[in-house]
C-alpha positions as protocol buffer text, in pm:
chain_id: "A"
residue {
  index: 1
  type: UNK
  ca { x: 8897 y: -6384 z: -21522 }
}
residue {
  index: 2
  type: UNK
  ca { x: 9159 y: -6204 z: -21713 }
}
residue {
  index: 3
  type: UNK
  ca { x: 9249 y: -6351 z: -22056 }
}
residue {
  index: 4
  type: UNK
  ca { x: 9540 y: -6589 z: -21999 }
}
residue {
  index: 5
  type: UNK
  ca { x: 9430 y: -6683 z: -21643 }
}
residue {
  index: 6
  type: UNK
  ca { x: 9381 y: -7062 z: -21675 }
}
residue {
  index: 7
  type: UNK
  ca { x: 9306 y: -7144 z: -21311 }
}
residue {
  index: 8
  type: UNK
  ca { x: 9068 y: -7010 z: -21047 }
}
residue {
  index: 9
  type: UNK
  ca { x: 9293 y: -6860 z: -20785 }
}
residue {
  index: 10
  type: UNK
  ca { x: 9189 y: -6830 z: -20419 }
}
residue {
  index: 11
  type: UNK
  ca { x: 9331 y: -6770 z: -20073 }
}
residue {
  index: 12
  type: UNK
  ca { x: 9191 y: -6839 z: -19723 }
}
residue {
  index: 13
  type: UNK
  ca { x: 9222 y: -6616 z: -19410 }
}
residue {
  index: 14
  type: UNK
  ca { x: 9042 y: -6444 z: -19127 }
}
residue {
  index: 15
  type: UNK
  ca { x: 8938 y: -6122 z: -19303 }
}
residue {
  index: 16
  type: UNK
  ca { x: 8943 y: -5946 z: -19643 }
}
residue {
  index: 17
  type: UNK
  ca { x: 9174 y: -5667 z: -19492 }
}
residue {
  index: 18
  type: UNK
  ca { x: 9426 y: -5924 z: -19389 }
}
residue {
  index: 19
  type: UNK
  ca { x: 9424 y: -6110 z: -19722 }
}
residue {
  index: 20
  type: UNK
  ca { x: 9453 y: -5792 z: -19924 }
}
residue {
  index: 21
  type: UNK
  ca { x: 9805 y: -5744 z: -19764 }
}
residue {
  index: 22
  type: UNK
  ca { x: 9910 y: -6106 z: -19811 }
}
residue {
  index: 23
  type: UNK
  ca { x: 10262 y: -6145 z: -19982 }
}
residue {
  index: 24
  type: UNK
  ca { x: 10111 y: -6447 z: -20182 }
}
residue {
  index: 25
  type: UNK
  ca { x: 9919 y: -6198 z: -20393 }
}
residue {
  index: 26
  type: UNK
  ca { x: 10205 y: -5982 z: -20507 }
}
residue {
  index: 27
  type: UNK
  ca { x: 10267 y: -6117 z: -20851 }
}
residue {
  index: 28
  type: UNK
  ca { x: 9909 y: -6191 z: -20903 }
}
residue {
  index: 29
  type: UNK
  ca { x: 9810 y: -5842 z: -20834 }
}
residue {
  index: 30
  type: UNK
  ca { x: 10071 y: -5704 z: -21076 }
}
residue {
  index: 31
  type: UNK
  ca { x: 9917 y: -5939 z: -21339 }
}
residue {
  index: 32
  type: UNK
  ca { x: 9573 y: -5820 z: -21257 }
}
residue {
  index: 33
  type: UNK
  ca { x: 9450 y: -6179 z: -21200 }
}
residue {
  index: 34
  type: UNK
  ca { x: 9125 y: -6239 z: -21010 }
}
residue {
  index: 35
  type: UNK
  ca { x: 9164 y: -6407 z: -20669 }
}
residue {
  index: 36
  type: UNK
  ca { x: 8874 y: -6527 z: -20456 }
}
residue {
  index: 37
  type: UNK
  ca { x: 8901 y: -6439 z: -20086 }
}
residue {
  index: 38
  type: UNK
  ca { x: 8757 y: -6708 z: -19853 }
}
residue {
  index: 39
  type: UNK
  ca { x: 8717 y: -6569 z: -19494 }
}
residue {
  index: 40
  type: UNK
  ca { x: 8474 y: -6817 z: -19336 }
}
residue {
  index: 41
  type: UNK
  ca { x: 8619 y: -7120 z: -19154 }
}
residue {
  index: 42
  type: UNK
  ca { x: 8389 y: -7354 z: -19336 }
}
residue {
  index: 43
  type: UNK
  ca { x: 8546 y: -7245 z: -19660 }
}
residue {
  index: 44
  type: UNK
  ca { x: 8862 y: -7437 z: -19566 }
}
residue {
  index: 45
  type: UNK
  ca { x: 8659 y: -7762 z: -19539 }
}
residue {
  index: 46
  type: UNK
  ca { x: 8477 y: -7690 z: -19866 }
}
residue {
  index: 47
  type: UNK
  ca { x: 8793 y: -7638 z: -20066 }
}
residue {
  index: 48
  type: UNK
  ca { x: 8941 y: -7966 z: -19966 }
}
residue {
  index: 49
  type: UNK
  ca { x: 8659 y: -8134 z: -20181 }
}
residue {
  index: 50
  type: UNK
  ca { x: 8586 y: -7867 z: -20446 }
}
residue {
  index: 51
  type: UNK
  ca { x: 8859 y: -7924 z: -20704 }
}
residue {
  index: 52
  type: UNK
  ca { x: 8712 y: -7750 z: -21009 }
}
residue {
  index: 53
  type: UNK
  ca { x: 8437 y: -7546 z: -21155 }
}
residue {
  index: 54
  type: UNK
  ca { x: 8332 y: -7555 z: -21524 }
}
residue {
  index: 55
  type: UNK
  ca { x: 8660 y: -7718 z: -21623 }
}
residue {
  index: 56
  type: UNK
  ca { x: 8860 y: -7466 z: -21434 }
}
residue {
  index: 57
  type: UNK
  ca { x: 9084 y: -7591 z: -21158 }
}
residue {
  index: 58
  type: UNK
  ca { x: 9098 y: -7421 z: -20824 }
}
residue {
  index: 59
  type: UNK
  ca { x: 9444 y: -7328 z: -20697 }
}
residue {
  index: 60
  type: UNK
  ca { x: 9538 y: -7207 z: -20352 }
}
residue {
  index: 61
  type: UNK
  ca { x: 9795 y: -6935 z: -20395 }
}
residue {
  index: 62
  type: UNK
  ca { x: 9950 y: -7010 z: -20053 }
}
residue {
  index: 63
  type: UNK
  ca { x: 10044 y: -7361 z: -20156 }
}
residue {
  index: 64
  type: UNK
  ca { x: 10331 y: -7494 z: -20364 }
}
residue {
  index: 65
  type: UNK
  ca { x: 10295 y: -7560 z: -20733 }
}
residue {
  index: 66
  type: UNK
  ca { x: 10148 y: -7220 z: -20828 }
}
residue {
  index: 67
  type: UNK
  ca { x: 10145 y: -7172 z: -21198 }
}
residue {
  index: 68
  type: UNK
  ca { x: 10143 y: -6820 z: -21345 }
}
residue {
  index: 69
  type: UNK
  ca { x: 10157 y: -6892 z: -21722 }
}
residue {
  index: 70
  type: UNK
  ca { x: 10503 y: -6957 z: -21855 }
}
residue {
  index: 71
  type: UNK
  ca { x: 10786 y: -7018 z: -21600 }
}
residue {
  index: 72
  type: UNK
  ca { x: 10994 y: -6704 z: -21609 }
}
residue {
  index: 73
  type: UNK
  ca { x: 11267 y: -6848 z: -21391 }
}
residue {
  index: 74
  type: UNK
  ca { x: 11574 y: -6904 z: -21620 }
}
residue {
  index: 75
  type: UNK
  ca { x: 11820 y: -7181 z: -21552 }
}
residue {
  index: 76
  type: UNK
  ca { x: 12105 y: -6936 z: -21491 }
}
residue {
  index: 77
  type: UNK
  ca { x: 11909 y: -6767 z: -21204 }
}
residue {
  index: 78
  type: UNK
  ca { x: 11823 y: -7101 z: -21044 }
}
residue {
  index: 79
  type: UNK
  ca { x: 12179 y: -7216 z: -21066 }
}
residue {
  index: 80
  type: UNK
  ca { x: 12316 y: -6893 z: -20906 }
}
residue {
  index: 81
  type: UNK
  ca { x: 12104 y: -6947 z: -20589 }
}
residue {
  index: 82
  type: UNK
  ca { x: 12153 y: -7322 z: -20575 }
}
residue {
  index: 83
  type: UNK
  ca { x: 12416 y: -7294 z: -20308 }
}
residue {
  index: 84
  type: UNK
  ca { x: 12218 y: -7048 z: -20095 }
}
residue {
  index: 85
  type: UNK
  ca { x: 11917 y: -7278 z: -20109 }
}
residue {
  index: 86
  type: UNK
  ca { x: 12114 y: -7578 z: -20000 }
}
residue {
  index: 87
  type: UNK
  ca { x: 12298 y: -7383 z: -19720 }
}
residue {
  index: 88
  type: UNK
  ca { x: 11967 y: -7227 z: -19592 }
}
residue {
  index: 89
  type: UNK
  ca { x: 11791 y: -7566 z: -19584 }
}
residue {
  index: 90
  type: UNK
  ca { x: 12076 y: -7697 z: -19373 }
}
residue {
  index: 91
  type: UNK
  ca { x: 12064 y: -7390 z: -19146 }
}
residue {
  index: 92
  type: UNK
  ca { x: 11694 y: -7466 z: -19091 }
}
residue {
  index: 93
  type: UNK
  ca { x: 11762 y: -7836 z: -19012 }
}
residue {
  index: 94
  type: UNK
  ca { x: 11558 y: -7813 z: -18684 }
}
residue {
  index: 95
  type: UNK
  ca { x: 11258 y: -7654 z: -18858 }
}
residue {
  index: 96
  type: UNK
  ca { x: 10981 y: -7838 z: -19053 }
}
residue {
  index: 97
  type: UNK
  ca { x: 11122 y: -7723 z: -19380 }
}
residue {
  index: 98
  type: UNK
  ca { x: 11126 y: -7960 z: -19685 }
}
residue {
  index: 99
  type: UNK
  ca { x: 11304 y: -7738 z: -19926 }
}
residue {
  index: 100
  type: UNK
  ca { x: 11419 y: -7386 z: -20022 }
}
residue {
  index: 101
  type: UNK
  ca { x: 11325 y: -7273 z: -20361 }
}
residue {
  index: 102
  type: UNK
  ca { x: 11306 y: -6963 z: -20587 }
}
residue {
  index: 103
  type: UNK
  ca { x: 10960 y: -6815 z: -20586 }
}
residue {
  index: 104
  type: UNK
  ca { x: 10743 y: -6708 z: -20877 }
}
residue {
  index: 105
  type: UNK
  ca { x: 10483 y: -6536 z: -20669 }
}
residue {
  index: 106
  type: UNK
  ca { x: 10682 y: -6256 z: -20498 }
}
residue {
  index: 107
  type: UNK
  ca { x: 10752 y: -5905 z: -20597 }
}
residue {
  index: 108
  type: UNK
  ca { x: 10843 y: -5695 z: -20293 }
}
residue {
  index: 109
  type: UNK
  ca { x: 10870 y: -5950 z: -20006 }
}
residue {
  index: 110
  type: UNK
  ca { x: 11208 y: -6132 z: -19940 }
}
residue {
  index: 111
  type: UNK
  ca { x: 11042 y: -6469 z: -19888 }
}
residue {
  index: 112
  type: UNK
  ca { x: 10732 y: -6673 z: -19788 }
}
residue {
  index: 113
  type: UNK
  ca { x: 10654 y: -7016 z: -19650 }
}
residue {
  index: 114
  type: UNK
  ca { x: 10416 y: -7228 z: -19853 }
}
residue {
  index: 115
  type: UNK
  ca { x: 10264 y: -7558 z: -19773 }
}
residue {
  index: 116
  type: UNK
  ca { x: 10252 y: -7884 z: -19968 }
}
residue {
  index: 117
  type: UNK
  ca { x: 9974 y: -7905 z: -20223 }
}
residue {
  index: 118
  type: UNK
  ca { x: 9757 y: -8166 z: -20032 }
}
residue {
  index: 119
  type: UNK
  ca { x: 9841 y: -8054 z: -19680 }
}
residue {
  index: 120
  type: UNK
  ca { x: 9672 y: -7787 z: -19459 }
}
residue {
  index: 121
  type: UNK
  ca { x: 9713 y: -7426 z: -19529 }
}
residue {
  index: 122
  type: UNK
  ca { x: 9840 y: -7191 z: -19254 }
}
residue {
  index: 123
  type: UNK
  ca { x: 9478 y: -7078 z: -19191 }
}
residue {
  index: 124
  type: UNK
  ca { x: 9356 y: -7438 z: -19166 }
}
residue {
  index: 125
  type: UNK
  ca { x: 9633 y: -7509 z: -18911 }
}
residue {
  index: 126
  type: UNK
  ca { x: 9524 y: -7214 z: -18702 }
}
residue {
  index: 127
  type: UNK
  ca { x: 9159 y: -7330 z: -18715 }
}
residue {
  index: 128
  type: UNK
  ca { x: 9250 y: -7690 z: -18617 }
}
residue {
  index: 129
  type: UNK
  ca { x: 9475 y: -7569 z: -18328 }
}
residue {
  index: 130
  type: UNK
  ca { x: 9193 y: -7367 z: -18189 }
}
residue {
  index: 131
  type: UNK
  ca { x: 8963 y: -7663 z: -18150 }
}
residue {
  index: 132
  type: UNK
  ca { x: 8947 y: -7800 z: -17791 }
}
residue {
  index: 133
  type: UNK
  ca { x: 8933 y: -8167 z: -17896 }
}
residue {
  index: 134
  type: UNK
  ca { x: 9169 y: -8163 z: -18184 }
}
residue {
  index: 135
  type: UNK
  ca { x: 9380 y: -8465 z: -18257 }
}
residue {
  index: 136
  type: UNK
  ca { x: 9751 y: -8367 z: -18233 }
}
residue {
  index: 137
  type: UNK
  ca { x: 9857 y: -8693 z: -18426 }
}
residue {
  index: 138
  type: UNK
  ca { x: 9624 y: -8605 z: -18712 }
}
residue {
  index: 139
  type: UNK
  ca { x: 9752 y: -8241 z: -18712 }
}
residue {
  index: 140
  type: UNK
  ca { x: 10106 y: -8359 z: -18752 }
}
residue {
  index: 141
  type: UNK
  ca { x: 10010 y: -8579 z: -19050 }
}
residue {
  index: 142
  type: UNK
  ca { x: 9789 y: -8315 z: -19224 }
}
residue {
  index: 143
  type: UNK
  ca { x: 10021 y: -8021 z: -19169 }
}
residue {
  index: 144
  type: UNK
  ca { x: 10232 y: -8145 z: -19462 }
}
residue {
  index: 145
  type: UNK
  ca { x: 10581 y: -8015 z: -19542 }
}
residue {
  index: 146
  type: UNK
  ca { x: 10663 y: -7654 z: -19572 }
}
residue {
  index: 147
  type: UNK
  ca { x: 10879 y: -7488 z: -19842 }
}
residue {
  index: 148
  type: UNK
  ca { x: 11064 y: -7160 z: -19804 }
}
residue {
  index: 149
  type: UNK
  ca { x: 11030 y: -6971 z: -20122 }
}
residue {
  index: 150
  type: UNK
  ca { x: 11283 y: -6676 z: -20175 }
}
residue {
  index: 151
  type: UNK
  ca { x: 11274 y: -6371 z: -20387 }
}
residue {
  index: 152
  type: UNK
  ca { x: 11599 y: -6353 z: -20588 }
}
residue {
  index: 153
  type: UNK
  ca { x: 11560 y: -5993 z: -20679 }
}
residue {
  index: 154
  type: UNK
  ca { x: 11528 y: -5879 z: -20323 }
}
residue {
  index: 155
  type: UNK
  ca { x: 11832 y: -5702 z: -20177 }
}
residue {
  index: 156
  type: UNK
  ca { x: 11816 y: -5890 z: -19846 }
}
residue {
  index: 157
  type: UNK
  ca { x: 11832 y: -6221 z: -20035 }
}
residue {
  index: 158
  type: UNK
  ca { x: 12105 y: -6102 z: -20264 }
}
residue {
  index: 159
  type: UNK
  ca { x: 12314 y: -5984 z: -19971 }
}
residue {
  index: 160
  type: UNK
  ca { x: 12262 y: -6305 z: -19779 }
}
residue {
  index: 161
  type: UNK
  ca { x: 12383 y: -6501 z: -20081 }
}
residue {
  index: 162
  type: UNK
  ca { x: 12706 y: -6290 z: -20081 }
}
residue {
  index: 163
  type: UNK
  ca { x: 12761 y: -6339 z: -19709 }
}
residue {
  index: 164
  type: UNK
  ca { x: 12725 y: -6716 z: -19738 }
}
residue {
  index: 165
  type: UNK
  ca { x: 12965 y: -6724 z: -20032 }
}
residue {
  index: 166
  type: UNK
  ca { x: 13226 y: -6535 z: -19815 }
}
residue {
  index: 167
  type: UNK
  ca { x: 13179 y: -6750 z: -19501 }
}
residue {
  index: 168
  type: UNK
  ca { x: 12921 y: -7027 z: -19494 }
}
residue {
  index: 169
  type: UNK
  ca { x: 13005 y: -7110 z: -19139 }
}
residue {
  index: 170
  type: UNK
  ca { x: 12948 y: -6753 z: -19003 }
}
residue {
  index: 171
  type: UNK
  ca { x: 12713 y: -6807 z: -18707 }
}
residue {
  index: 172
  type: UNK
  ca { x: 12576 y: -6456 z: -18721 }
}
residue {
  index: 173
  type: UNK
  ca { x: 12461 y: -6513 z: -19084 }
}
residue {
  index: 174
  type: UNK
  ca { x: 12288 y: -6834 z: -18979 }
}
residue {
  index: 175
  type: UNK
  ca { x: 12114 y: -6653 z: -18698 }
}
residue {
  index: 176
  type: UNK
  ca { x: 12005 y: -6392 z: -18950 }
}
residue {
  index: 177
  type: UNK
  ca { x: 11879 y: -6659 z: -19191 }
}
residue {
  index: 178
  type: UNK
  ca { x: 11670 y: -6822 z: -18911 }
}
residue {
  index: 179
  type: UNK
  ca { x: 11534 y: -6477 z: -18811 }
}
residue {
  index: 180
  type: UNK
  ca { x: 11426 y: -6414 z: -19173 }
}
residue {
  index: 181
  type: UNK
  ca { x: 11260 y: -6756 z: -19193 }
}
residue {
  index: 182
  type: UNK
  ca { x: 11065 y: -6698 z: -18868 }
}
residue {
  index: 183
  type: UNK
  ca { x: 10950 y: -6360 z: -18989 }
}
residue {
  index: 184
  type: UNK
  ca { x: 10831 y: -6513 z: -19325 }
}
residue {
  index: 185
  type: UNK
  ca { x: 10659 y: -6791 z: -19125 }
}
residue {
  index: 186
  type: UNK
  ca { x: 10459 y: -6530 z: -18925 }
}
residue {
  index: 187
  type: UNK
  ca { x: 10385 y: -6313 z: -19227 }
}
residue {
  index: 188
  type: UNK
  ca { x: 10264 y: -6627 z: -19411 }
}
residue {
  index: 189
  type: UNK
  ca { x: 9993 y: -6682 z: -19145 }
}
residue {
  index: 190
  type: UNK
  ca { x: 10160 y: -6946 z: -18935 }
}
residue {
  index: 191
  type: UNK
  ca { x: 10174 y: -6962 z: -18558 }
}
residue {
  index: 192
  type: UNK
  ca { x: 10533 y: -6961 z: -18421 }
}
residue {
  index: 193
  type: UNK
  ca { x: 10622 y: -7258 z: -18200 }
}
residue {
  index: 194
  type: UNK
  ca { x: 10841 y: -7045 z: -17983 }
}
residue {
  index: 195
  type: UNK
  ca { x: 10742 y: -6673 z: -17980 }
}
residue {
  index: 196
  type: UNK
  ca { x: 10989 y: -6614 z: -17690 }
}
residue {
  index: 197
  type: UNK
  ca { x: 11280 y: -6717 z: -17905 }
}
residue {
  index: 198
  type: UNK
  ca { x: 11170 y: -6502 z: -18186 }
}
residue {
  index: 199
  type: UNK
  ca { x: 11132 y: -6196 z: -17961 }
}
residue {
  index: 200
  type: UNK
  ca { x: 11473 y: -6256 z: -17815 }
}
residue {
  index: 201
  type: UNK
  ca { x: 11626 y: -6262 z: -18170 }
}
residue {
  index: 202
  type: UNK
  ca { x: 11448 y: -5933 z: -18254 }
}
residue {
  index: 203
  type: UNK
  ca { x: 11576 y: -5764 z: -17935 }
}
residue {
  index: 204
  type: UNK
  ca { x: 11933 y: -5891 z: -18014 }
}
residue {
  index: 205
  type: UNK
  ca { x: 11893 y: -5736 z: -18363 }
}
residue {
  index: 206
  type: UNK
  ca { x: 11782 y: -5406 z: -18209 }
}
residue {
  index: 207
  type: UNK
  ca { x: 12078 y: -5413 z: -17967 }
}
residue {
  index: 208
  type: UNK
  ca { x: 12309 y: -5455 z: -18264 }
}
residue {
  index: 209
  type: UNK
  ca { x: 12144 y: -5161 z: -18458 }
}
residue {
  index: 210
  type: UNK
  ca { x: 12183 y: -4933 z: -18151 }
}
residue {
  index: 211
  type: UNK
  ca { x: 12539 y: -5032 z: -18103 }
}
residue {
  index: 212
  type: UNK
  ca { x: 12472 y: -5191 z: -17765 }
}
residue {
  index: 213
  type: UNK
  ca { x: 12690 y: -5465 z: -17646 }
}
residue {
  index: 214
  type: UNK
  ca { x: 12533 y: -5815 z: -17676 }
}
residue {
  index: 215
  type: UNK
  ca { x: 12669 y: -5884 z: -17323 }
}
residue {
  index: 216
  type: UNK
  ca { x: 12488 y: -5584 z: -17171 }
}
residue {
  index: 217
  type: UNK
  ca { x: 12253 y: -5684 z: -16893 }
}
residue {
  index: 218
  type: UNK
  ca { x: 11940 y: -5541 z: -16738 }
}
residue {
  index: 219
  type: UNK
  ca { x: 12016 y: -5307 z: -16447 }
}
residue {
  index: 220
  type: UNK
  ca { x: 11946 y: -5460 z: -16104 }
}
residue {
  index: 221
  type: UNK
  ca { x: 11639 y: -5309 z: -15929 }
}
residue {
  index: 222
  type: UNK
  ca { x: 11700 y: -5139 z: -15598 }
}
residue {
  index: 223
  type: UNK
  ca { x: 11507 y: -5301 z: -15320 }
}
residue {
  index: 224
  type: UNK
  ca { x: 11574 y: -5042 z: -15047 }
}
residue {
  index: 225
  type: UNK
  ca { x: 11268 y: -4837 z: -15130 }
}
residue {
  index: 226
  type: UNK
  ca { x: 11054 y: -5147 z: -15116 }
}
residue {
  index: 227
  type: UNK
  ca { x: 11191 y: -5231 z: -14771 }
}
residue {
  index: 228
  type: UNK
  ca { x: 11121 y: -4881 z: -14648 }
}
residue {
  index: 229
  type: UNK
  ca { x: 10770 y: -4888 z: -14785 }
}
residue {
  index: 230
  type: UNK
  ca { x: 10693 y: -5225 z: -14616 }
}
residue {
  index: 231
  type: UNK
  ca { x: 10823 y: -5080 z: -14281 }
}
residue {
  index: 232
  type: UNK
  ca { x: 10603 y: -4775 z: -14324 }
}
residue {
  index: 233
  type: UNK
  ca { x: 10304 y: -4990 z: -14405 }
}
residue {
  index: 234
  type: UNK
  ca { x: 10367 y: -5201 z: -14096 }
}
residue {
  index: 235
  type: UNK
  ca { x: 10389 y: -4890 z: -13881 }
}
residue {
  index: 236
  type: UNK
  ca { x: 10068 y: -4752 z: -14025 }
}
residue {
  index: 237
  type: UNK
  ca { x: 9887 y: -5078 z: -13953 }
}
residue {
  index: 238
  type: UNK
  ca { x: 10020 y: -5085 z: -13601 }
}
residue {
  index: 239
  type: UNK
  ca { x: 9903 y: -4728 z: -13539 }
}
residue {
  index: 240
  type: UNK
  ca { x: 9565 y: -4807 z: -13684 }
}
residue {
  index: 241
  type: UNK
  ca { x: 9518 y: -5115 z: -13453 }
}
residue {
  index: 242
  type: UNK
  ca { x: 9607 y: -4897 z: -13153 }
}
residue {
  index: 243
  type: UNK
  ca { x: 9357 y: -4623 z: -13245 }
}
residue {
  index: 244
  type: UNK
  ca { x: 9097 y: -4894 z: -13301 }
}
residue {
  index: 245
  type: UNK
  ca { x: 9152 y: -5075 z: -12966 }
}
residue {
  index: 246
  type: UNK
  ca { x: 8884 y: -5002 z: -12697 }
}
residue {
  index: 247
  type: UNK
  ca { x: 8994 y: -4779 z: -12403 }
}
residue {
  index: 248
  type: UNK
  ca { x: 8944 y: -4841 z: -12035 }
}
residue {
  index: 249
  type: UNK
  ca { x: 8671 y: -4578 z: -12021 }
}
residue {
  index: 250
  type: UNK
  ca { x: 8487 y: -4758 z: -12302 }
}
residue {
  index: 251
  type: UNK
  ca { x: 8515 y: -5080 z: -12111 }
}
residue {
  index: 252
  type: UNK
  ca { x: 8385 y: -4946 z: -11790 }
}
residue {
  index: 253
  type: UNK
  ca { x: 8110 y: -4734 z: -11921 }
}
residue {
  index: 254
  type: UNK
  ca { x: 7869 y: -5000 z: -12000 }
}
residue {
  index: 255
  type: UNK
  ca { x: 7912 y: -5151 z: -11655 }
}
residue {
  index: 256
  type: UNK
  ca { x: 7841 y: -4818 z: -11490 }
}
residue {
  index: 257
  type: UNK
  ca { x: 7529 y: -4775 z: -11671 }
}
residue {
  index: 258
  type: UNK
  ca { x: 7420 y: -5133 z: -11598 }
}
residue {
  index: 259
  type: UNK
  ca { x: 7485 y: -5058 z: -11210 }
}
residue {
  index: 260
  type: UNK
  ca { x: 7264 y: -4748 z: -11238 }
}
residue {
  index: 261
  type: UNK
  ca { x: 6987 y: -4943 z: -11394 }
}
């Protein structure tokens, strides 16, 4: 462990390659802190009971309460994003979001979704959902609450704050905020409840970037060709049946042979 690193940091996931790209590691990587990668499903169960090692506490970097030395977030910065945090939490009223806060773990990513300290991690949720006989009521209890942590230095977050100040009731801004949240949810390792809705929002965004009218519809398919093909198929089948049908000669030939015998 690097000098000044007080806790043993770790993160859980499906593979080393996936964890190396995790947004939860951005500030830790810049500080050259050591982080343990747990990629075996049994590690999730183990870390629920293993709290410390040689007086060093374990700390999951994907959960809330991450401490990286002294808190560098000044009061003025927190105050300047107070209204955005409040507005964003309201915009996500239908989601399982407990709070929106400024993050101390991000460097290049706009935002991430972290879980409560004693709840399941995103990886644990995935493991439990894949079990055939999983208890849905227990899952709802152990999922815990989610917190959206934002990067106040990121241009997307700064621009969103300016848009909210201008018009907090702008529906397009609310739609953008929900899309950013769903993207962060997926990047943080969670499974989207409604992938279809997420895909629909992405396609709407693509339409806007390509200057396509949001009212533009899919061109209707021409069914004439299909009708013609079906008619041709029926004709071919009819012709085939005619060719396969026995002729009169074929019918009489066996009888003639029989009479001769």
